[in-house]
Tab-separated table of C-alpha atoms and ligand atoms in Angstrom:
chain	number	residue	atom	x	y	z
A	1	MET	CA	-5.751	20.748	28.253
A	2	LYS	CA	-8.121	17.617	28.877
A	3	SER	CA	-6.697	14.442	30.595
A	4	LYS	CA	-7.385	11.221	28.377
A	5	LYS	CA	-6.275	7.978	29.996
A	6	PRO	CA	-3.655	6.691	27.374
A	7	LEU	CA	-4.817	4.163	25.153
A	8	LYS	CA	-3.776	0.387	26.067
A	9	GLN	CA	-1.350	-1.188	24.273
A	10	LEU	CA	-3.021	-3.654	21.553
A	11	LYS	CA	-0.884	-6.522	20.002
A	12	LEU	CA	-3.174	-8.109	17.334
A	13	SER	CA	-2.359	-11.367	15.919
A	14	VAL	CA	-3.663	-12.052	12.246
A	15	PRO	CA	-4.733	-15.738	11.569
A	16	ALA	CA	-3.122	-17.055	8.411
A	17	GLN	CA	-6.341	-18.028	6.838
A	18	GLU	CA	-9.160	-15.726	6.487
A	19	THR	CA	-11.326	-17.383	9.004
A	20	PRO	CA	-15.468	-17.230	8.979
A	21	ILE	CA	-16.606	-13.829	11.218
A	22	THR	CA	-19.541	-12.928	12.284
A	23	ASN	CA	-19.890	-9.161	12.138
A	24	PHE	CA	-22.144	-6.496	13.395
A	25	LEU	CA	-23.014	-3.117	14.251
A	26	THR	CA	-24.035	-2.108	17.862
A	27	ALA	CA	-26.636	0.361	19.296
A	28	SER	CA	-23.557	2.293	20.784
A	29	GLY	CA	-22.257	2.344	17.225
A	30	THR	CA	-19.477	0.048	17.766
A	31	PHE	CA	-18.709	-2.083	15.209
A	32	GLN	CA	-17.723	-5.693	16.389
A	33	ASP	CA	-16.007	-8.931	14.105
A	34	GLY	CA	-15.426	-11.298	16.409
A	35	ASP	CA	-12.611	-10.275	19.255
A	36	LEU	CA	-12.242	-7.029	17.342
A	37	LEU	CA	-14.521	-3.731	18.486
A	38	LEU	CA	-14.304	-0.812	16.364
A	39	ASN	CA	-16.104	2.741	17.687
A	40	GLN	CA	-15.116	6.365	17.269
A	41	LYS	CA	-13.145	5.750	20.192
A	42	GLY	CA	-10.611	3.406	18.271
A	43	LEU	CA	-9.898	-0.231	17.781
A	44	ARG	CA	-9.751	-2.808	20.109
A	45	LEU	CA	-9.481	-6.617	21.033
A	46	ILE	CA	-11.513	-8.080	23.535
A	47	SER	CA	-8.574	-10.062	24.549
A	48	GLU	CA	-6.218	-7.574	24.745
A	49	GLU	CA	-2.320	-8.732	25.510
A	50	LYS	CA	-0.274	-6.738	27.232
A	51	GLU	CA	3.098	-7.585	25.706
A	52	ALA	CA	4.304	-4.211	23.969
A	53	ARG	CA	5.597	-3.781	19.864
A	54	PRO	CA	9.171	-3.154	20.010
A	55	SER	CA	9.668	-1.153	17.390
A	56	ASP	CA	7.314	1.766	17.876
A	57	ALA	CA	5.977	1.702	21.149
A	58	LYS	CA	6.434	5.047	22.176
A	59	GLU	CA	4.335	6.047	19.530
A	60	VAL	CA	1.773	3.852	20.412
A	61	ASP	CA	1.904	4.952	24.141
A	62	LEU	CA	-0.042	8.260	22.399
A	63	GLN	CA	-3.501	9.226	23.239
A	64	PHE	CA	-4.726	8.557	19.873
A	65	SER	CA	-7.982	10.587	19.977
A	66	LEU	CA	-9.016	12.665	16.863
A	67	GLU	CA	-8.957	15.716	18.560
A	68	ASP	CA	-5.588	15.417	19.745
A	69	LEU	CA	-4.410	15.780	15.577
A	70	GLU	CA	-4.673	18.774	13.827
A	71	THR	CA	-4.714	19.424	10.282
A	72	ILE	CA	-1.836	20.956	8.460
A	73	LYS	CA	-2.806	20.239	4.748
A	74	VAL	CA	-4.521	17.847	2.692
A	75	ILE	CA	-1.432	15.750	0.530
A	76	GLY	CA	-3.387	13.272	-1.448
A	77	LYS	CA	-6.765	12.210	-2.455
A	78	GLY	CA	-8.000	8.522	-3.653
A	79	SER	CA	-10.930	7.046	-4.717
A	80	GLY	CA	-12.377	6.454	-1.321
A	81	GLY	CA	-11.441	9.473	0.349
A	82	VAL	CA	-8.609	12.048	1.819
A	83	VAL	CA	-5.345	11.908	3.173
A	84	GLN	CA	-4.227	14.690	5.436
A	85	LEU	CA	-0.900	15.490	6.894
A	86	VAL	CA	-1.647	15.804	10.681
A	87	ARG	CA	0.128	16.932	13.682
A	88	HIS	CA	-0.348	15.266	17.249
A	89	LYS	CA	-0.875	18.104	19.237
A	90	TRP	CA	0.881	17.646	22.327
A	91	VAL	CA	3.876	15.781	21.165
A	92	GLY	CA	4.459	17.431	17.285
A	93	LYS	CA	4.786	14.082	15.722
A	94	LEU	CA	3.659	14.090	11.769
A	95	PHE	CA	1.011	11.333	10.336
A	96	ALA	CA	-1.087	11.244	7.893
A	97	LEU	CA	-4.642	10.732	8.682
A	98	LYS	CA	-6.398	8.544	5.876
A	99	VAL	CA	-10.599	9.116	6.158
A	100	ILE	CA	-12.810	6.614	4.184
A	101	GLN	CA	-16.488	7.118	3.522
A	102	MET	CA	-18.006	3.695	4.613
A	103	ASN	CA	-21.689	4.156	2.865
A	104	ILE	CA	-21.046	0.472	2.301
A	105	GLN	CA	-22.467	-2.986	2.452
A	106	GLU	CA	-21.721	-5.289	5.663
A	107	THR	CA	-19.286	-7.830	3.276
A	108	ILE	CA	-17.093	-4.956	2.389
A	109	ARG	CA	-16.940	-3.751	6.226
A	110	LYS	CA	-15.782	-7.093	6.595
A	111	GLN	CA	-12.792	-6.676	4.594
A	112	ILE	CA	-12.085	-3.347	6.248
A	113	VAL	CA	-11.946	-4.561	9.451
A	114	GLN	CA	-9.373	-7.610	8.094
A	115	GLU	CA	-7.441	-4.877	6.158
A	116	LEU	CA	-7.368	-2.985	9.636
A	117	LYS	CA	-6.086	-6.063	12.045
A	118	ILE	CA	-3.318	-6.542	9.365
A	119	ASN	CA	-2.377	-3.129	9.263
A	120	GLN	CA	-2.295	-2.690	13.032
A	121	GLY	CA	-0.431	-6.164	13.558
A	122	SER	CA	2.360	-5.197	10.969
A	123	GLN	CA	6.212	-5.118	12.190
A	124	CYS	CA	8.204	-4.735	9.203
A	125	PRO	CA	9.723	-1.724	8.224
A	126	HIS	CA	8.834	-2.113	4.844
A	127	VAL	CA	5.305	-1.624	5.615
A	128	VAL	CA	3.639	1.522	6.648
A	129	VAL	CA	2.330	1.673	10.265
A	130	CYS	CA	-0.949	2.031	10.856
A	131	TYR	CA	-1.530	3.272	14.487
A	132	HIS	CA	-4.930	3.778	15.462
A	133	SER	CA	-7.987	3.840	13.490
A	134	PHE	CA	-11.497	5.083	14.508
A	135	TYR	CA	-14.898	4.303	13.138
A	136	HIS	CA	-17.378	6.837	13.321
A	137	ASN	CA	-20.905	7.694	11.288
A	138	GLY	CA	-19.978	6.186	8.268
A	139	VAL	CA	-16.405	7.381	8.165
A	140	ILE	CA	-12.838	5.193	8.890
A	141	SER	CA	-10.413	7.155	10.038
A	142	LEU	CA	-6.865	5.307	9.958
A	143	VAL	CA	-3.947	6.941	11.598
A	144	LEU	CA	-0.666	6.313	9.438
A	145	GLU	CA	3.022	6.598	9.681
A	146	TYR	CA	3.463	9.729	7.427
A	147	MET	CA	5.945	9.140	4.574
A	148	ASP	CA	7.312	12.392	3.816
A	149	CYS	CA	8.611	12.229	0.066
A	150	GLY	CA	4.758	10.505	-1.162
A	151	SER	CA	4.225	7.624	-3.191
A	152	LEU	CA	6.059	6.395	-6.175
A	153	ALA	CA	3.378	7.717	-8.285
A	154	ASP	CA	4.143	11.578	-7.116
A	155	ILE	CA	7.728	11.151	-7.603
A	156	LEU	CA	7.308	9.227	-10.970
A	157	LYS	CA	5.383	13.012	-12.267
A	158	GLN	CA	8.706	14.696	-11.073
A	159	VAL	CA	11.484	12.466	-12.514
A	160	LYS	CA	9.349	10.691	-15.017
A	161	ILE	CA	11.870	7.897	-15.406
A	162	ILE	CA	14.094	5.635	-12.160
A	163	LEU	CA	17.459	4.304	-13.214
A	164	GLU	CA	18.243	0.767	-12.897
A	165	PRO	CA	20.846	1.316	-9.339
A	166	TYR	CA	17.488	3.560	-8.063
A	167	LEU	CA	15.252	0.983	-8.744
A	168	ALA	CA	17.065	-2.018	-7.553
A	169	VAL	CA	16.982	-0.329	-3.900
A	170	VAL	CA	13.157	0.200	-4.153
A	171	CYS	CA	12.233	-2.885	-5.694
A	172	LYS	CA	14.396	-4.698	-2.494
A	173	GLN	CA	12.569	-2.853	-0.394
A	174	VAL	CA	9.084	-3.550	-1.211
A	175	LEU	CA	10.014	-7.323	-2.220
A	176	LYS	CA	10.893	-7.277	1.566
A	177	GLY	CA	7.788	-5.840	2.530
A	178	LEU	CA	6.316	-8.670	-0.088
A	179	VAL	CA	8.041	-11.206	1.821
A	180	TYR	CA	6.797	-10.019	5.281
A	181	LEU	CA	3.173	-10.249	4.105
A	182	HIS	CA	3.232	-13.126	1.715
A	183	HIS	CA	5.541	-15.328	3.990
A	184	GLU	CA	5.225	-14.293	7.515
A	185	ARG	CA	1.471	-12.937	7.429
A	186	HIS	CA	-0.257	-14.895	4.645
A	187	VAL	CA	-1.911	-12.118	2.679
A	188	ILE	CA	-1.998	-10.914	-0.633
A	189	HIS	CA	-1.800	-7.108	-0.753
A	190	ARG	CA	-4.275	-7.226	-4.108
A	191	ASP	CA	-3.467	-3.366	-4.789
A	192	ILE	CA	0.010	-3.216	-5.543
A	193	LYS	CA	0.466	0.383	-7.808
A	194	PRO	CA	2.609	3.144	-7.805
A	195	SER	CA	0.598	5.304	-5.407
A	196	ASN	CA	0.604	2.590	-2.500
A	197	LEU	CA	4.503	2.260	-2.312
A	198	LEU	CA	5.129	5.406	-0.331
A	199	VAL	CA	8.690	6.605	0.149
A	200	ASN	CA	10.231	9.365	2.729
A	201	HIS	CA	13.539	11.742	2.981
A	202	LYS	CA	15.494	8.741	4.418
A	203	GLY	CA	15.345	6.880	1.162
A	204	GLU	CA	12.734	3.699	2.838
A	205	VAL	CA	9.885	2.550	0.801
A	206	LYS	CA	6.972	1.156	2.253
A	207	ILE	CA	4.127	-0.673	0.880
A	208	THR	CA	0.788	0.464	2.281
A	209	ASP	CA	-3.111	0.156	1.527
A	210	PHE	CA	-4.497	-3.420	2.144
A	211	GLY	CA	-7.540	-3.483	0.391
A	212	VAL	CA	-9.275	-0.123	1.979
A	213	SER	CA	-8.875	1.545	-1.235
A	214	ALA	CA	-9.456	-0.956	-3.869
A	215	VAL	CA	-12.713	-2.265	-1.830
A	216	ALA	CA	-13.819	1.630	-1.522
A	217	SER	CA	-12.643	2.402	-5.343
A	218	SER	CA	-15.255	-0.482	-6.435
A	219	MET	CA	-17.682	1.898	-5.181
A	220	GLY	CA	-16.482	4.781	-6.471
A	221	GLN	CA	-16.278	6.429	-10.085
A	222	ARG	CA	-14.721	4.702	-12.894
A	223	ASP	CA	-11.675	6.640	-13.308
A	224	THR	CA	-10.291	5.741	-10.148
A	225	PHE	CA	-11.871	2.266	-11.130
A	226	VAL	CA	-9.579	1.924	-14.368
A	227	GLY	CA	-6.559	3.110	-12.111
A	228	THR	CA	-6.935	0.190	-9.475
A	229	TYR	CA	-7.461	-2.122	-12.330
A	230	ASN	CA	-4.223	-0.964	-14.265
A	231	TYR	CA	-2.028	-3.099	-12.425
A	232	MET	CA	-3.834	-6.255	-12.162
A	233	SER	CA	-2.745	-9.719	-13.202
A	234	PRO	CA	-4.843	-11.348	-15.948
A	235	GLU	CA	-5.752	-13.908	-13.576
A	236	ARG	CA	-7.667	-11.851	-11.315
A	237	ILE	CA	-8.915	-9.808	-14.340
A	238	ARG	CA	-10.535	-12.987	-16.131
A	239	GLY	CA	-11.909	-13.938	-12.273
A	240	ASN	CA	-9.926	-16.737	-12.085
A	241	THR	CA	-8.475	-17.811	-8.534
A	242	TYR	CA	-5.275	-16.125	-7.414
A	243	ASP	CA	-2.557	-15.855	-5.215
A	244	TYR	CA	0.484	-14.191	-4.067
A	245	SER	CA	1.709	-14.512	-7.331
A	246	SER	CA	-0.670	-11.627	-8.055
A	247	ASP	CA	1.103	-9.470	-6.602
A	248	ILE	CA	4.320	-10.130	-8.333
A	249	TRP	CA	2.709	-9.634	-11.512
A	250	SER	CA	2.091	-5.779	-10.120
A	251	LEU	CA	5.059	-5.328	-9.097
A	252	GLY	CA	6.373	-6.030	-12.258
A	253	MET	CA	4.059	-4.005	-13.954
A	254	VAL	CA	5.389	-1.139	-11.739
A	255	VAL	CA	8.891	-1.722	-11.843
A	256	LEU	CA	8.706	-1.320	-15.841
A	257	GLU	CA	6.467	1.723	-15.867
A	258	CYS	CA	9.236	3.462	-13.464
A	259	ALA	CA	12.064	2.325	-15.607
A	260	ILE	CA	10.016	3.180	-19.555
A	261	GLY	CA	8.791	6.266	-17.903
A	262	HIS	CA	5.057	5.551	-19.037
A	263	PHE	CA	2.196	2.374	-18.168
A	264	PRO	CA	3.656	-0.623	-20.136
A	265	TYR	CA	0.483	-1.009	-22.175
A	266	ILE	CA	0.450	2.456	-23.564
A	267	PRO	CA	2.934	3.638	-25.970
A	268	SER	CA	4.899	6.595	-24.255
A	269	GLU	CA	3.635	8.930	-27.680
A	270	GLN	CA	0.071	8.049	-27.420
A	271	GLU	CA	-2.550	10.395	-25.233
A	272	GLU	CA	-3.537	8.813	-21.999
A	273	GLY	CA	-6.902	7.231	-22.764
A	274	TRP	CA	-5.462	5.193	-25.876
A	275	LEU	CA	-7.093	2.267	-24.714
A	276	SER	CA	-11.007	2.191	-23.522
A	277	PHE	CA	-10.931	0.508	-20.041
A	278	TYR	CA	-12.344	-2.473	-21.758
A	279	GLU	CA	-9.918	-2.607	-24.483
A	280	LEU	CA	-7.004	-2.573	-22.052
A	281	LEU	CA	-8.541	-5.310	-20.020
A	282	GLU	CA	-8.887	-7.370	-22.983
A	283	THR	CA	-4.916	-6.580	-23.967
A	284	ILE	CA	-3.587	-7.451	-20.512
A	285	VAL	CA	-5.506	-10.807	-20.661
A	286	GLU	CA	-5.173	-12.172	-24.389
A	287	GLN	CA	-1.902	-10.501	-25.699
A	288	PRO	CA	1.550	-11.400	-24.795
A	289	PRO	CA	2.540	-9.764	-21.570
A	290	PRO	CA	5.223	-6.487	-21.493
A	291	SER	CA	9.154	-6.964	-21.249
A	292	ALA	CA	11.734	-4.500	-20.682
A	293	PRO	CA	13.270	-3.709	-23.974
A	294	PRO	CA	17.063	-5.453	-24.010
A	295	ASP	CA	18.422	-2.493	-26.151
A	296	GLN	CA	17.890	-0.093	-23.584
A	297	PHE	CA	18.384	-2.307	-20.243
A	298	SER	CA	20.610	-4.455	-18.834
A	299	PRO	CA	20.222	-8.041	-18.914
A	300	GLU	CA	19.695	-8.546	-15.272
A	301	PHE	CA	16.191	-5.673	-15.462
A	302	CYS	CA	15.011	-7.460	-18.106
A	303	SER	CA	15.291	-10.909	-16.768
A	304	PHE	CA	13.852	-9.327	-13.259
A	305	ILE	CA	10.801	-7.689	-15.258
A	306	SER	CA	10.229	-11.406	-16.901
A	307	SER	CA	11.068	-13.237	-13.742
A	308	CYS	CA	7.569	-10.807	-12.842
A	309	ILE	CA	5.143	-10.339	-15.880
A	310	GLN	CA	4.192	-13.864	-16.810
A	311	LYS	CA	0.823	-14.473	-17.987
A	312	ASP	CA	1.134	-18.153	-16.044
A	313	PRO	CA	1.167	-17.587	-12.227
A	314	ARG	CA	3.276	-20.269	-11.890
A	315	ASP	CA	5.804	-18.638	-14.214
A	316	ARG	CA	6.453	-15.986	-11.751
A	317	MET	CA	9.258	-16.053	-9.045
A	318	SER	CA	8.432	-15.967	-5.301
A	319	SER	CA	8.816	-12.311	-3.761
A	320	LEU	CA	11.721	-14.379	-1.435
A	321	ASP	CA	13.308	-16.154	-4.694
A	322	LEU	CA	13.064	-12.331	-6.124
A	323	LEU	CA	15.060	-10.792	-3.522
A	324	GLY	CA	17.919	-12.869	-4.331
A	325	HIS	CA	17.908	-12.015	-8.529
A	326	PRO	CA	21.059	-10.874	-9.731
A	327	PHE	CA	18.979	-7.421	-10.864
A	328	ILE	CA	18.590	-7.143	-6.910
A	329	LYS	CA	22.101	-8.364	-5.769
A	330	LYS	CA	24.232	-6.315	-8.867
A	331	PHE	CA	23.469	-3.229	-6.412
A	332	GLU	CA	23.513	-4.158	-3.293
A	333	ASP	CA	27.347	-3.464	-2.424
A	334	LYS	CA	27.550	-0.636	-4.904
A	335	ASP	CA	26.308	1.646	-1.728
A	336	VAL	CA	23.218	3.447	-3.659
A	337	ASP	CA	21.600	5.972	-1.671
A	338	LEU	CA	17.844	6.719	-2.514
A	339	GLY	CA	18.033	9.079	0.468
A	340	ILE	CA	20.097	11.568	-1.698
A	341	LEU	CA	17.797	11.163	-4.640
A	342	MET	CA	14.793	12.136	-2.055
A	343	ASP	CA	16.583	14.779	-1.391
A	344	SER	CA	17.178	16.370	-4.571
A	345	LEU	CA	13.691	15.968	-5.475
A	346	GLU	CA	12.047	17.549	-2.198
A	347	PRO	CA	11.327	20.990	-3.146
A	348	SER	CA	9.491	20.077	-6.522
A	349	VAL	CA	7.711	16.985	-4.837
A	350	ASP	CA	6.810	18.781	-1.919
A	351	SER	CA	5.156	21.512	-4.363
A	352	ALA	CA	3.302	18.991	-6.035
A	353	ARG	CA	1.686	17.762	-2.573
B	401	ATP	P1	-6.839	5.088	-5.046
B	401	ATP	O1	-7.652	5.106	-3.861
B	401	ATP	O2	-7.663	4.558	-6.039
B	401	ATP	O3	-6.471	3.436	-4.361
B	401	ATP	P2	-4.646	5.982	-3.895
B	401	ATP	O4	-3.739	5.093	-3.860
B	401	ATP	O5	-3.491	7.206	-4.571
B	401	ATP	O6	-5.180	5.837	-5.058
B	401	ATP	P3	-5.182	7.082	-1.196
B	401	ATP	O7	-4.127	5.451	-0.559
B	401	ATP	O8	-6.231	7.691	-0.873
B	401	ATP	O9	-5.253	6.595	-2.918
B	401	ATP	O10	-3.782	8.151	-0.735
B	401	ATP	C1	-4.144	9.231	-1.692
B	401	ATP	C2	-2.390	9.692	-2.019
B	401	ATP	O11	-2.577	9.948	-0.396
B	401	ATP	C3	-1.053	8.747	-2.562
B	401	ATP	O12	-1.129	8.680	-3.595
B	401	ATP	C4	-0.324	9.564	-1.588
B	401	ATP	O13	0.663	10.423	-2.426
B	401	ATP	C5	-0.466	10.243	-0.157
B	401	ATP	N1	-0.563	9.571	0.999
B	401	ATP	C6	-1.416	8.244	1.116
B	401	ATP	N2	-1.227	7.984	2.396
B	401	ATP	C7	0.034	8.317	3.032
B	401	ATP	C8	0.982	8.345	4.060
B	401	ATP	N3	1.331	7.458	4.730
B	401	ATP	N4	2.372	9.107	3.875
B	401	ATP	C9	2.106	10.558	3.259
B	401	ATP	N5	1.338	10.264	1.962
B	401	ATP	C10	0.171	9.806	2.072
B	402	MG	MG1	-3.610	4.278	-1.774
């Protein structure tokens, strides 16, 4: 067994606003962005701080070299690359390893490095932890917290719809993640969609992917490109300026899709592809927004959806205010256990993965 020095604990601080940064790839294959260094050995801050992250100090103490991880199986494919279930050879802990091809321009690299900073600096129980990242020969590898029930997209394939009490529990957790990103980190996620909301057997729901897949998909094929744009707010489609409320539109679309069992702009009986890519974008921009049918859903749920899906971003509620919405409050003391729902799904979800 090779003996390696454990990597030092990193504490990354993310600037509240994106700051102008100069970045470059050095001759040694290290990508530098300000005080951040990224190469095949991992991600380092030049000005390392010693303070440990209390929540997951144990994991961060692990040696993280790609040779320390053995592949168990492929668990997902995105437009930018593959996600594998991997096991740490020495301690047996499971992780999700996301591998992204990076044959891309400088500006896109810059965005990805920005994401890595956000990911590794995240300290929120509702944001997927990125334990480590590597950059080698045009490939970025992210060692992520493994979420063993997959994404909301995977779960929807099994259950078709999610009932209001469970949806309230899912929403509350996603909103806590968004409150953290919007109000503490001051970042817009930009790619809230079912495949970026991950669930584990404990019933925990966490947000993943800050820009990497969106950025990667912009250089990928058309069909994955479409997938990313389904949940995009009208102001973003128009190319206007946008803010945190753009994530709230996307959240509303995801929640409505979970409730009615199909993408809100496409009637259930229609085949996928009923709208062309451009027709869909035009519909989102030009037509009145979708809403929850009041004869099928509670007034609280209908109100929640219309608090998110408003074409004028100023009419949408903030993540913080939505946490106090009657739909979320309604089920708070009802002891709804998402973990039990996940347990009941496990065999079918697992076989789908
Ligand atoms: P796109 O690349 O178009 O944004 P995507 O979000 O599905 O699509 P990825 O982010 O690469 O693409 O993820 C692919 C799939 O891998 C997800 O749908 C999910 O099922 C699985 N996955 C991703 N990250 C994890 C994780 N940390 N734990 C468990 N499964 C994961
Ligand atoms: Mg994703």
